mmCIF file of C-alpha atoms in Angstrom:
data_model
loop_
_atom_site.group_PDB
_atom_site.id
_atom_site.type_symbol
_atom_site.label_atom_id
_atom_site.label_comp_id
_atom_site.label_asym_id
_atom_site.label_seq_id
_atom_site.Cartn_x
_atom_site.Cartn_y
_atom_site.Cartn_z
ATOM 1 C CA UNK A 9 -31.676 50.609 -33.343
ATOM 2 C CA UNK A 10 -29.328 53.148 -35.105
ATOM 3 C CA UNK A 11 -26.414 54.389 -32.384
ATOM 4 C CA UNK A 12 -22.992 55.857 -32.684
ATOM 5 C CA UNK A 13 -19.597 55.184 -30.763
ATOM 6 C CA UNK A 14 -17.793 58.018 -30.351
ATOM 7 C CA UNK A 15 -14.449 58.665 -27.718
ATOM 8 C CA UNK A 16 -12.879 61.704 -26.255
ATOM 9 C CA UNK A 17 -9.293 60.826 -24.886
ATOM 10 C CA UNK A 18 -9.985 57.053 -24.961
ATOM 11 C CA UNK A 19 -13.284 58.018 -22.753
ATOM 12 C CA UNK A 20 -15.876 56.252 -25.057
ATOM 13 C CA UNK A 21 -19.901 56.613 -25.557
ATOM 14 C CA UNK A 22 -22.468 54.980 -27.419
ATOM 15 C CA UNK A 23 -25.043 57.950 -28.746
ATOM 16 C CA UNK A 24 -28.132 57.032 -28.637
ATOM 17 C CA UNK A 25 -31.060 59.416 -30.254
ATOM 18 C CA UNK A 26 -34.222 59.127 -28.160
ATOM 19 C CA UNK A 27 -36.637 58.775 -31.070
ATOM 20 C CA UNK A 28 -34.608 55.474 -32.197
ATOM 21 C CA UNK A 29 -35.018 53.402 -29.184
ATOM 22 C CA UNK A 30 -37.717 50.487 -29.529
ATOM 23 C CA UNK A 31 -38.464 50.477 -25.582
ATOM 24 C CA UNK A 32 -37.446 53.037 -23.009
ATOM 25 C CA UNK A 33 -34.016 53.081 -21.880
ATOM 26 C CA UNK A 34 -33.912 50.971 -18.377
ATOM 27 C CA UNK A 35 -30.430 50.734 -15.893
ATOM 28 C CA UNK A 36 -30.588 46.802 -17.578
ATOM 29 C CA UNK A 37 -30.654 48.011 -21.211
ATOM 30 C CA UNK A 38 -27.678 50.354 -20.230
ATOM 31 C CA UNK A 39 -25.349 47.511 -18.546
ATOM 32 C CA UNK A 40 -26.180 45.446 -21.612
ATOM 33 C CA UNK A 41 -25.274 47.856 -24.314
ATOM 34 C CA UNK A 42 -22.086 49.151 -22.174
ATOM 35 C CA UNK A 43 -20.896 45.405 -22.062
ATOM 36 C CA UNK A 44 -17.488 44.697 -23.601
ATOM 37 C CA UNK A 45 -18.259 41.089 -24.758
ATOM 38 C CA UNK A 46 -21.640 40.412 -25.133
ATOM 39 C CA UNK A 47 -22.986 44.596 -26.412
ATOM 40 C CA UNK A 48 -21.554 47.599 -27.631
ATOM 41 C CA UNK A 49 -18.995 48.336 -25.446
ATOM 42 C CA UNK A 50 -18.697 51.724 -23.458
ATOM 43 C CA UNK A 51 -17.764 53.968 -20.539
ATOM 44 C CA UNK A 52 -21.586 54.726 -20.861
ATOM 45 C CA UNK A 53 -24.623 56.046 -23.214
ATOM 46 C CA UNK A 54 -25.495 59.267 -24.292
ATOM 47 C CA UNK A 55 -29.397 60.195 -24.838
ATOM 48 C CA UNK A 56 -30.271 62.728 -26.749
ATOM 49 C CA UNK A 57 -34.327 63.938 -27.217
ATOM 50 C CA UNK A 58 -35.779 67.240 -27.806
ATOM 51 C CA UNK A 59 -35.276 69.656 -24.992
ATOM 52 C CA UNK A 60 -39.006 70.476 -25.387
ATOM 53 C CA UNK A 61 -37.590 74.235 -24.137
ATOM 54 C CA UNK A 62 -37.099 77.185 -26.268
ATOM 55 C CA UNK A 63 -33.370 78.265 -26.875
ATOM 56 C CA UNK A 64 -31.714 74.710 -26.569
ATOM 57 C CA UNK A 65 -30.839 72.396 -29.119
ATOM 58 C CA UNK A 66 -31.101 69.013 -27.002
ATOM 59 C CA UNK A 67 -31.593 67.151 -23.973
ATOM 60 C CA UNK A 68 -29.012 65.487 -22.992
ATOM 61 C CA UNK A 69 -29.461 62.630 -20.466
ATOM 62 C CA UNK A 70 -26.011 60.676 -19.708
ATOM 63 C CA UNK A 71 -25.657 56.716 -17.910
ATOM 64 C CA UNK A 72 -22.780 55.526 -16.603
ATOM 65 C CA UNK A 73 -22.318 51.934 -17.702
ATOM 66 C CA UNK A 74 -23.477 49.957 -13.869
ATOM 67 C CA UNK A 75 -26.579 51.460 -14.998
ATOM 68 C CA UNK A 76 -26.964 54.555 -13.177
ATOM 69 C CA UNK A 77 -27.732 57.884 -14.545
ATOM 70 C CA UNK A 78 -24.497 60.837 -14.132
ATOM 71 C CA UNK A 79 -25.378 64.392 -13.574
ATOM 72 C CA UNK A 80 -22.856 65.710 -16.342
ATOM 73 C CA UNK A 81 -19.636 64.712 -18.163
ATOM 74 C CA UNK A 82 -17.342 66.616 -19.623
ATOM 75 C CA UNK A 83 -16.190 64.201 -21.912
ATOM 76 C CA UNK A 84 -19.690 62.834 -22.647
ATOM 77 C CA UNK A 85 -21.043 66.264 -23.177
ATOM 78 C CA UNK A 86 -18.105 66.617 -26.083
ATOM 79 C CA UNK A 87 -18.764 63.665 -27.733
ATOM 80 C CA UNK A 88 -22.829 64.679 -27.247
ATOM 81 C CA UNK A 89 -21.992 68.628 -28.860
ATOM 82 C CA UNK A 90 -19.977 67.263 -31.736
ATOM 83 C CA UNK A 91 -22.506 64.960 -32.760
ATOM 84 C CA UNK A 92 -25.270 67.205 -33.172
ATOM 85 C CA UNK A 93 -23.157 69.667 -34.795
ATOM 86 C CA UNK A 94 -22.183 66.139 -37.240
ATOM 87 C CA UNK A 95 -25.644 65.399 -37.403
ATOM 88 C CA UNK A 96 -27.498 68.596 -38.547
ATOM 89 C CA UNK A 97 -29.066 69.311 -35.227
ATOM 90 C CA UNK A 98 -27.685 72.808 -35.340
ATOM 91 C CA UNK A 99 -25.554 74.625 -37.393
ATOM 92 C CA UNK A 100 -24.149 77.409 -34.887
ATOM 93 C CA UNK A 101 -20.947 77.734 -33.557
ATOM 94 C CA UNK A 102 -22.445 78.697 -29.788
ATOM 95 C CA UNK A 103 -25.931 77.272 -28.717
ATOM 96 C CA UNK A 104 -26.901 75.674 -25.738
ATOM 97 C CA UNK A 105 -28.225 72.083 -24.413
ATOM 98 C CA UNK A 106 -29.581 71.025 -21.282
ATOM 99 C CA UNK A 107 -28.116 68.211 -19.053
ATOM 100 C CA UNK A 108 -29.593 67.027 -15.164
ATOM 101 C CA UNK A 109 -26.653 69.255 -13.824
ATOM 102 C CA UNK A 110 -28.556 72.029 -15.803
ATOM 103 C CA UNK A 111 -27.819 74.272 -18.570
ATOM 104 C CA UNK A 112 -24.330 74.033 -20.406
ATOM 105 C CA UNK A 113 -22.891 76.340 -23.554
ATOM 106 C CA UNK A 114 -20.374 74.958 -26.060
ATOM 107 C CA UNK A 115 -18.586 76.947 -28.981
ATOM 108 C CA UNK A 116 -17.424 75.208 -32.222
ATOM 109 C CA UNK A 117 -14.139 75.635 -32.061
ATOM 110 C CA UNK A 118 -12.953 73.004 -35.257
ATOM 111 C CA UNK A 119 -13.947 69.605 -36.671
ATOM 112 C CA UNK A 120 -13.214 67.731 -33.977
ATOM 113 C CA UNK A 121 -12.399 70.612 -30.694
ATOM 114 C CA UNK A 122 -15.203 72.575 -28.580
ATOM 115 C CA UNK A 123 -15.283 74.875 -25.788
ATOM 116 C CA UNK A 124 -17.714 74.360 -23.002
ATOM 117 C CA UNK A 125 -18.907 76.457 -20.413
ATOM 118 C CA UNK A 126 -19.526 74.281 -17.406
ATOM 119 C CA UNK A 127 -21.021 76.651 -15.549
ATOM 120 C CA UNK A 128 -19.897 77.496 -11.877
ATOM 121 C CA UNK A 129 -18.285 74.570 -9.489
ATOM 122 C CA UNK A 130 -18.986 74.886 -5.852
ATOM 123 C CA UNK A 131 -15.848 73.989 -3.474
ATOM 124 C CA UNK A 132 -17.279 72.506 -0.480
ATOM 125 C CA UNK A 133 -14.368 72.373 1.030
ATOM 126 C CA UNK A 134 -11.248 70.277 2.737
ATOM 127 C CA UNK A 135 -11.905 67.122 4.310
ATOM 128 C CA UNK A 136 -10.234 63.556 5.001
ATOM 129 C CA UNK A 137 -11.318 60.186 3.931
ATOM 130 C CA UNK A 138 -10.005 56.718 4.810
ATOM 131 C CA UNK A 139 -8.928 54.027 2.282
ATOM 132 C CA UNK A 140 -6.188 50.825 1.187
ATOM 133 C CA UNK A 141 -4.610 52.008 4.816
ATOM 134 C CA UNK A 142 -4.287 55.642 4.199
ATOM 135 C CA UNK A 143 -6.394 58.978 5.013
ATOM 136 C CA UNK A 144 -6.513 60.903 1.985
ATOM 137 C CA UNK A 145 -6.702 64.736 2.374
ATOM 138 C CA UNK A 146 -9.297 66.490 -0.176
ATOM 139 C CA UNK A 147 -11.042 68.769 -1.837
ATOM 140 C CA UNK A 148 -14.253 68.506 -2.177
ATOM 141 C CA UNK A 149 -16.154 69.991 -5.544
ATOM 142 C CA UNK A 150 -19.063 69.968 -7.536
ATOM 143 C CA UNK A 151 -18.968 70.671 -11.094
ATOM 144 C CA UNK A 152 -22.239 69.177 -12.017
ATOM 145 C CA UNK A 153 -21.613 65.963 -10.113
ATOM 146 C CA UNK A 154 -19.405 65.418 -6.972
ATOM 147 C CA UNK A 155 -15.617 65.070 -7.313
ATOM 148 C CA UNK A 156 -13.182 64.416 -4.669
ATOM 149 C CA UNK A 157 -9.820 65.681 -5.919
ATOM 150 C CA UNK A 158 -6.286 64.274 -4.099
ATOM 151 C CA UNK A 159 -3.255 65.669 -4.627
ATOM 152 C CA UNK A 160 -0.031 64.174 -4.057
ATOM 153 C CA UNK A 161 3.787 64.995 -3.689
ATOM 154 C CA UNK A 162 5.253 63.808 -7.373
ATOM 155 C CA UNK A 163 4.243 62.018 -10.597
ATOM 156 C CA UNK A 164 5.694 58.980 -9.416
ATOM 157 C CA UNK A 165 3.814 58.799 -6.266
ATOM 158 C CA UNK A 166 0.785 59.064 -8.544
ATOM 159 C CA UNK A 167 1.694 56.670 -11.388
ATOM 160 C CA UNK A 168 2.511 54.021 -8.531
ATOM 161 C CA UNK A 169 -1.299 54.268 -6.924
ATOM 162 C CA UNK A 170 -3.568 51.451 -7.304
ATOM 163 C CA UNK A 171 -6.526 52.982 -8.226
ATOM 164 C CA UNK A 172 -8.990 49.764 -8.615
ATOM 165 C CA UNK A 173 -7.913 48.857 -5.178
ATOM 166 C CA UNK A 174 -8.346 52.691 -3.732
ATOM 167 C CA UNK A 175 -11.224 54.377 -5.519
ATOM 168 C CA UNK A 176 -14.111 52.042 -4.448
ATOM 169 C CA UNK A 177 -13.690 52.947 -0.443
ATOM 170 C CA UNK A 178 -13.783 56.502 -1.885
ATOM 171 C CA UNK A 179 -16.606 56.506 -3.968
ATOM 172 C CA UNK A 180 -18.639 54.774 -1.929
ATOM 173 C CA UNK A 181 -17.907 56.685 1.345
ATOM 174 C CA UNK A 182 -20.512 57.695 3.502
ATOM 175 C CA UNK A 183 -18.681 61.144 3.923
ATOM 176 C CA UNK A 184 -20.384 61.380 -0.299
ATOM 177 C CA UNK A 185 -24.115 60.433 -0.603
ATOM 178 C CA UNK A 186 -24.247 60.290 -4.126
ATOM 179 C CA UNK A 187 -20.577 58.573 -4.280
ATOM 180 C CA UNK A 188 -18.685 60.504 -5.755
ATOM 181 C CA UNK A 189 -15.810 60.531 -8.851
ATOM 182 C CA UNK A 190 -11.951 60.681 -7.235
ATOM 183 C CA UNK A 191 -9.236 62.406 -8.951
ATOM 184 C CA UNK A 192 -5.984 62.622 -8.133
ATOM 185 C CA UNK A 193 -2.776 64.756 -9.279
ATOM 186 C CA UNK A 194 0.238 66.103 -8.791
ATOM 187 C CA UNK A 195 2.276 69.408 -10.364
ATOM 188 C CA UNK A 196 4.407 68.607 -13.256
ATOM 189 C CA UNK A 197 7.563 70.810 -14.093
ATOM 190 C CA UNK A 198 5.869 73.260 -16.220
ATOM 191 C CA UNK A 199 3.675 76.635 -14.262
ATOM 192 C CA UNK A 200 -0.629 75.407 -15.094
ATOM 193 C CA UNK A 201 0.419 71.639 -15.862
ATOM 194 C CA UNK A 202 -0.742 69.094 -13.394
ATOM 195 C CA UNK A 203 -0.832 65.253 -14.166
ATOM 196 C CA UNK A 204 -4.295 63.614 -12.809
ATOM 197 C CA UNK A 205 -5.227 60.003 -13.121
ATOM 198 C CA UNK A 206 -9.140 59.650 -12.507
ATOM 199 C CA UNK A 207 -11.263 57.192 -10.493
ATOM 200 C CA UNK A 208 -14.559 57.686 -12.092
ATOM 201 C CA UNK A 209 -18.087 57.233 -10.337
ATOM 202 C CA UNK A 210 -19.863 53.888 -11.761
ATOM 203 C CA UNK A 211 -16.723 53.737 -14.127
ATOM 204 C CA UNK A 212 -13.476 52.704 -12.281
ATOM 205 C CA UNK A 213 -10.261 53.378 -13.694
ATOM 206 C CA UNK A 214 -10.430 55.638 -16.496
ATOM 207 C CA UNK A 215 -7.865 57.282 -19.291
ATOM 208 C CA UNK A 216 -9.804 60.500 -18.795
ATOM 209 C CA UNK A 217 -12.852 62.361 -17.511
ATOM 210 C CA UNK A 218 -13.799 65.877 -18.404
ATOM 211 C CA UNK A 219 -15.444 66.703 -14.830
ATOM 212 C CA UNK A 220 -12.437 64.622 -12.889
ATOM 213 C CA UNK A 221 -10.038 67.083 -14.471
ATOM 214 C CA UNK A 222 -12.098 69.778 -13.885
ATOM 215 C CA UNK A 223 -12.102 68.664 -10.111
ATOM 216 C CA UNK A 224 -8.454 68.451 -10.276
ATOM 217 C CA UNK A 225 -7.869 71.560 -11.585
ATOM 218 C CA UNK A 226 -10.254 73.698 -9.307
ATOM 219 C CA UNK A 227 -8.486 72.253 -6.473
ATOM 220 C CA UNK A 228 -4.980 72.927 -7.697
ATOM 221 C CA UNK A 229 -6.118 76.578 -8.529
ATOM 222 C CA UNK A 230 -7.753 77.158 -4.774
ATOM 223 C CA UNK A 231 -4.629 75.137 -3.884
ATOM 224 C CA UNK A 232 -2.697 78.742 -4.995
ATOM 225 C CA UNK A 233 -1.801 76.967 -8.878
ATOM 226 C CA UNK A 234 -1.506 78.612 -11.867
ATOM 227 C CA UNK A 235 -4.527 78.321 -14.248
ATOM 228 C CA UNK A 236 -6.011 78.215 -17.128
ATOM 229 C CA UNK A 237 -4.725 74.489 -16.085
ATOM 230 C CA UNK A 238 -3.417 71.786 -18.345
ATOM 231 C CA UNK A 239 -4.435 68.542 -17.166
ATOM 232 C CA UNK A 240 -2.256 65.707 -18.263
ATOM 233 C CA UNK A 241 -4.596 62.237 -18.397
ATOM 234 C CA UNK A 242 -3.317 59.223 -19.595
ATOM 235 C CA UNK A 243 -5.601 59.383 -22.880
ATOM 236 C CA UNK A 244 -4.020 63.285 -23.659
ATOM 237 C CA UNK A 245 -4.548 66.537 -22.396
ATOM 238 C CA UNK A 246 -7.535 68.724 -21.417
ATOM 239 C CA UNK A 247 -7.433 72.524 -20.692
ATOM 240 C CA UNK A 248 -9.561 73.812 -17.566
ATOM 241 C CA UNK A 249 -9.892 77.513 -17.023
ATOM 242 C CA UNK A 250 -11.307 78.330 -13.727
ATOM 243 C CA UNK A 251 -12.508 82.126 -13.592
ATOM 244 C CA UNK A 252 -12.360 83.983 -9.400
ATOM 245 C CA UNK A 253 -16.150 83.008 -9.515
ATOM 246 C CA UNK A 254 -15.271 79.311 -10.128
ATOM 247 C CA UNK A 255 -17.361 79.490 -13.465
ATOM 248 C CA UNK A 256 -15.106 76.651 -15.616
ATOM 249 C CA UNK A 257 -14.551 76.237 -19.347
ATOM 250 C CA UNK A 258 -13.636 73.115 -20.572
ATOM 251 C CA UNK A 259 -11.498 72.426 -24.087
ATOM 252 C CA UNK A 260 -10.665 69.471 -25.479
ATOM 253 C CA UNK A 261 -11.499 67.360 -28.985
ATOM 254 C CA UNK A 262 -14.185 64.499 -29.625
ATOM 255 C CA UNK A 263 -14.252 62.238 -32.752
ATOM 256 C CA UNK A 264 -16.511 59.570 -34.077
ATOM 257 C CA UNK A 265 -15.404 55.897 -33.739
ATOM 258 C CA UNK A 266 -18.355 54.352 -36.268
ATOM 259 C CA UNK A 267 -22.149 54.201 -36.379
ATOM 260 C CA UNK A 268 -24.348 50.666 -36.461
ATOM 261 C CA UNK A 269 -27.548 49.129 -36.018
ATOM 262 C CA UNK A 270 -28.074 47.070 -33.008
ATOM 263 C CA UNK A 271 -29.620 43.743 -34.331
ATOM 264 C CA UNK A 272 -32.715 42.470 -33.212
ATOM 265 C CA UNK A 273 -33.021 45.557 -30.979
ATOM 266 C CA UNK A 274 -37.161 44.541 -29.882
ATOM 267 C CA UNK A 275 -36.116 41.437 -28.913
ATOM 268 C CA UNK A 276 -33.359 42.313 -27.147
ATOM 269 C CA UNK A 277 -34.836 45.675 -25.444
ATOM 270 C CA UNK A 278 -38.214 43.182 -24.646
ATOM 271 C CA UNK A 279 -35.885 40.249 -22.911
ATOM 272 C CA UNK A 280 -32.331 40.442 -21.959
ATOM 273 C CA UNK A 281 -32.437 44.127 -21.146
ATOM 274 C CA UNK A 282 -35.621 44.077 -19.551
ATOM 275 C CA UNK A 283 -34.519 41.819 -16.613
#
């Protein structure tokens, strides 16, 4: 089985083309492959197949690594958009693919840096959630899939939370049916900057996430912030404009990290990952 490992901010994938798999792609296959020690290694896999639909270059389906399949990422989508640009799938500059959240645009901006047009997030509002001793005020938006954004007084604050002991009463909240991803920031010195660290739906703790900063930034925006927003992650910076209508367009850069062959892939898609 051919695959690629490609990152985005230190927000890794492996890319897997459809037609390459030797079995279908079950939740057990995807834990294996996303396993640190024993497969791959990633924050998830990336599925790309025909979109069977005139006017898109690909499907794209995307996994988180517990298993579970994620509506949209914006950091997954990157890696996703740069590869089939790398791998002759299209040769535009602005073309479209489909994803479970629905249709998304890129634009070719360099080697390595695209545009995105994540369509329009929905704010569903304020609300208050419960966790490590503390009600949390937030925002609640969709950008594709749910995001719960937090923001807090100062960087320090935020650089002192304990987010593997805080995000799991959060994302698993009954107050979000589909759990939900958890971002949370705070203003930095500089008008349109905000530093976010990003709790990440079948993740954890992660250097970055595409949709958490475009959580954090529609909040800070509705919030009365200046946009387009910068959003400071630990693995580097993304920028988020959010237009009046809440339509979002996402920048940041995607590389390749190296291509393989999984060994023994029938046996291994057959037993281990068919358990």
């Amino acid at each position: 089985m051919r695959f690629e490992k490609w990152q985005a901010l230190g927000n890794d994938y492996v890319i897997v083309e459809a037609a390459d798999l030797p079995a279908p792609l079950t939740a057990a296959a995807v834990r294996a492959l996303c396993d640190r020690h024993t497969g791959i290694g990633a924050d998830g896999i990336l599925l790309l197949e025909p979109a069977g639909e005139p006017g898109f270059v690909a499907r794209l389906r995307i996994f988180n690594p517990d298993g579970s399949e994620a509506e949209l990422s914006g950091n997954g989508a990157r890696e996703a958009i740069m590869y089939l640009r790398r791998r002759g799938w299209t040769d535009r500059d602005e073309f479209a693919i489909l994803t479970v959240a629905g249709e998304i645009r890129p634009t070719i901006l360099s080697e390595t840096t695209c545009r995105v047009d994540m369509g329009h997030a929905r704010d569903g509002g304020i609300g208050e959630v419960k966790s490590g001793g503390r009600t949390w005020r937030f925002r609640n938006v969709s950008i594709g899939n749910p995001q719960c954004a937090i923001a807090v007084g100062s960087v320090a604050e935020l650089q002192a939370l304990d987010l593997p002991a805080i995000g799991p009463a959060i994302e698993h909240s009954p107050l979000f049916p589909n759990r939900t991803n958890v971002s949370w920031y705070a203003p930095l010195g500089d008008p349109g900057v905000i530093r976010a660290r990003i709790f990440e739906r079948g993740v954890g703790e992660t250097t970055a996430s595409g949709t958490g900063a475009c959580g954090a930034a529609i909040a800070h925006v509705l919030a009365g912030g200046d946009g387009p927003v910068t959003v400071r992650l630990d693995g580097g910076d993304l920028e988020v404009e959010v237009a009046g209508d809440l339509r979002v367009h996402l920048t940041g850069w995607a590389v390749p990290v190296y291509a393989g062959e999984l060994s023994d892939a029938d046996r291994v898609f057959a037993q281990r990952l068919g358990e």
